[in-house]
XYZ file of C-alpha atoms in Angstrom:
201
model
C -45.237 8.431 -27.642
C -44.858 12.173 -28.266
C -41.752 14.203 -27.527
C -43.073 15.604 -24.253
C -43.827 12.142 -22.859
C -40.429 10.842 -23.984
C -38.794 13.726 -22.136
C -40.750 12.992 -18.952
C -39.844 9.287 -19.107
C -36.178 10.126 -19.683
C -36.107 12.457 -16.692
C -37.793 9.787 -14.537
C -35.253 7.135 -15.570
C -32.268 9.391 -14.879
C -33.707 10.399 -11.494
C -34.473 6.776 -10.598
C -30.981 5.612 -11.521
C -29.444 8.442 -9.549
C -31.171 7.107 -6.453
C -29.886 3.587 -7.077
C -26.341 4.364 -8.156
C -24.712 4.695 -4.697
C -25.838 1.208 -3.667
C -24.894 -0.239 -7.041
C -21.540 1.519 -7.285
C -19.699 -1.503 -5.885
C -21.687 -4.626 -5.113
C -20.591 -6.512 -1.961
C -19.722 -9.715 -3.822
C -17.723 -7.757 -6.391
C -15.813 -6.113 -3.547
C -14.936 -9.447 -1.941
C -14.084 -11.044 -5.275
C -11.772 -8.175 -6.263
C -9.993 -8.423 -2.909
C -9.426 -12.178 -3.057
C -8.380 -12.000 -6.719
C -5.850 -9.278 -5.899
C -4.391 -11.254 -2.990
C -4.254 -14.425 -5.104
C -2.420 -12.525 -7.845
C 0.240 -11.434 -5.348
C 0.616 -14.883 -3.775
C 1.053 -16.593 -7.140
C 3.134 -13.937 -8.909
C 6.280 -15.748 -10.189
C 8.350 -12.627 -9.498
C 7.311 -12.599 -5.820
C 8.188 -16.180 -4.882
C 10.829 -17.371 -2.441
C 12.123 -16.221 0.968
C 13.883 -13.195 -0.540
C 10.528 -11.788 -1.650
C 8.589 -12.579 1.516
C 8.665 -9.039 2.917
C 7.571 -7.460 -0.364
C 4.882 -10.101 -0.833
C 3.532 -9.507 2.672
C 3.550 -5.730 2.233
C 1.555 -5.961 -0.995
C -1.040 -8.192 0.642
C -1.235 -5.799 3.597
C -2.015 -2.878 1.307
C -4.873 -4.825 -0.285
C -6.299 -5.869 3.094
C -6.041 -2.403 4.622
C -7.827 -0.891 1.638
C -10.725 -3.342 1.974
C -11.228 -3.998 5.683
C -12.761 -1.472 8.074
C -10.409 -1.913 11.029
C -11.996 0.990 12.929
C -15.379 -0.750 12.873
C -13.857 -4.133 13.664
C -11.729 -2.791 16.505
C -14.677 -0.982 18.065
C -16.808 -4.130 17.798
C -14.114 -6.319 19.339
C -13.892 -4.120 22.449
C -17.605 -3.263 22.782
C -18.139 -1.736 26.253
C -14.419 -1.181 26.844
C -14.231 1.092 23.783
C -16.144 3.889 25.533
C -13.444 4.177 28.210
C -10.623 4.849 25.748
C -9.339 8.301 24.861
C -9.259 9.350 21.172
C -5.499 8.698 21.149
C -5.957 5.241 22.669
C -8.658 4.403 20.143
C -6.423 5.386 17.256
C -3.584 3.305 18.676
C -5.840 0.323 19.249
C -7.180 0.384 15.680
C -3.603 0.375 14.352
C -2.565 -2.530 16.568
C -5.813 -4.383 15.893
C -5.270 -4.059 12.143
C -1.865 -5.734 12.345
C -3.227 -8.369 14.747
C -6.161 -9.154 12.474
C -3.960 -9.384 9.381
C -1.876 -12.114 10.979
C -4.985 -14.012 12.134
C -6.671 -13.691 8.728
C -3.507 -14.823 6.991
C -3.262 -17.897 9.222
C -6.942 -18.822 9.013
C -7.746 -17.952 5.385
C -5.052 -16.522 3.142
C -2.576 -19.366 3.581
C -5.168 -21.633 1.951
C -5.924 -19.253 -0.914
C -2.884 -20.127 -3.019
C -3.933 -23.755 -3.464
C -7.710 -23.445 -3.401
C -10.413 -22.144 -5.682
C -12.775 -19.540 -4.269
C -16.429 -20.344 -5.009
C -19.056 -17.660 -4.414
C -22.450 -18.401 -2.910
C -25.350 -16.259 -1.787
C -25.178 -12.510 -1.328
C -27.628 -10.830 1.041
C -28.005 -7.063 1.391
C -30.070 -5.158 3.936
C -29.696 -1.384 3.823
C -26.029 -0.622 4.561
C -25.108 -4.146 5.640
C -24.329 -7.193 3.527
C -23.103 -10.762 3.765
C -21.218 -12.639 1.064
C -20.782 -16.401 1.265
C -17.639 -17.976 -0.158
C -16.056 -21.414 -0.035
C -12.398 -22.264 -0.585
C -12.188 -25.650 -2.327
C -8.970 -27.620 -2.860
C -8.239 -30.184 -5.577
C -9.436 -32.991 -3.290
C -12.828 -31.382 -2.842
C -12.218 -30.337 0.768
C -14.043 -27.135 1.599
C -13.450 -24.208 3.918
C -16.504 -21.911 4.199
C -15.596 -18.252 4.668
C -18.334 -15.618 4.856
C -17.746 -11.884 4.744
C -19.826 -9.228 6.473
C -19.667 -5.806 4.847
C -20.750 -2.292 5.698
C -21.593 0.453 3.190
C -20.084 3.776 4.195
C -18.457 6.712 2.437
C -19.640 5.511 -1.006
C -18.045 2.064 -0.745
C -18.434 -1.399 0.755
C -15.847 -2.416 3.351
C -15.437 -5.759 5.087
C -16.324 -5.484 8.775
C -16.146 -9.130 9.896
C -15.184 -12.592 8.680
C -16.821 -15.921 9.552
C -14.430 -18.857 9.137
C -16.005 -22.316 9.222
C -18.888 -20.954 11.294
C -16.747 -18.976 13.759
C -17.202 -15.208 13.637
C -13.827 -13.597 14.248
C -15.096 -10.399 15.870
C -17.047 -12.407 18.464
C -14.041 -14.633 19.134
C -11.760 -11.638 19.574
C -14.291 -9.860 21.775
C -14.457 -12.767 24.238
C -10.677 -13.056 24.386
C -10.102 -9.316 24.739
C -12.757 -8.941 27.432
C -11.230 -11.745 29.497
C -7.724 -10.264 29.321
C -8.924 -6.771 30.251
C -10.993 -8.049 33.171
C -8.331 -10.397 34.566
C -5.357 -8.157 33.842
C -5.558 -4.777 32.058
C -6.071 -3.000 28.763
C -2.329 -2.361 28.516
C -1.683 -6.092 28.850
C -4.110 -6.766 26.009
C -2.393 -4.224 23.782
C 1.040 -5.729 24.513
C -0.131 -9.275 23.784
C -1.733 -8.154 20.512
C 1.495 -6.455 19.427
C 3.527 -9.577 20.181
C 1.053 -11.798 18.374
C 1.001 -9.520 15.335
C 4.777 -9.719 15.018
C 4.932 -13.507 15.126
C 5.516 -15.397 11.885
C-alpha cells in the first residue's frame, strides 16, 4: 500500500471513530456498574460504619445517585399529563422533591440489599439514545433480586431514567399513585406527602 493510500485509510479511520466516540464514551453497563460499585464502596467502608456515621454515609450515597440519575426526566415521566400544567418554578420544585422521594424508595427497594449481595450483570440493549441494562442481586443463599436499569443518552453521557425492580417499573408505579392523589385531592397534597415520605427513615 503506497503512502497516499495509507493516508486516505488513516483519515477514514479517524473520521469513522469520531462518529462513534460519543456513543462509546460511556457504555450504559459501565455507567450502572460504576454507580453500584461506588455505592457499595461507601456502604462497606470501615470508616463509615455505625450510627454516628449514618448521616455522612447517606450524604455520600446521595451524591452518587444524584450524579447518575436523571431526576428531571423521571419526574416529568411520573407526572405525565399533569406536568404540562405546572409553572417552571413548580417543575423545578417538583424535581427536587421527587429526587429526595426517589432516593428513599430506591434505598428501601434496592440499596439496602446491596451490602450483602453480589451484583451480576446480564444483557445490555441499546437503541439510539435509549438503553437497558439487566442486573441481578444475588445473596450467599442464591436468592435473586432482578433489577433492570433504563438509561438515556444526553449531554454526552448516559443517565439512569428508570429502574425496574423484580418486574415492577418504578416510574409507572409512581405515575399511577401520583395521578390518583392529584385527581382525588390536589397537586399540593401530593407534594406534601412526597416530602413527608422522603424524610422518613
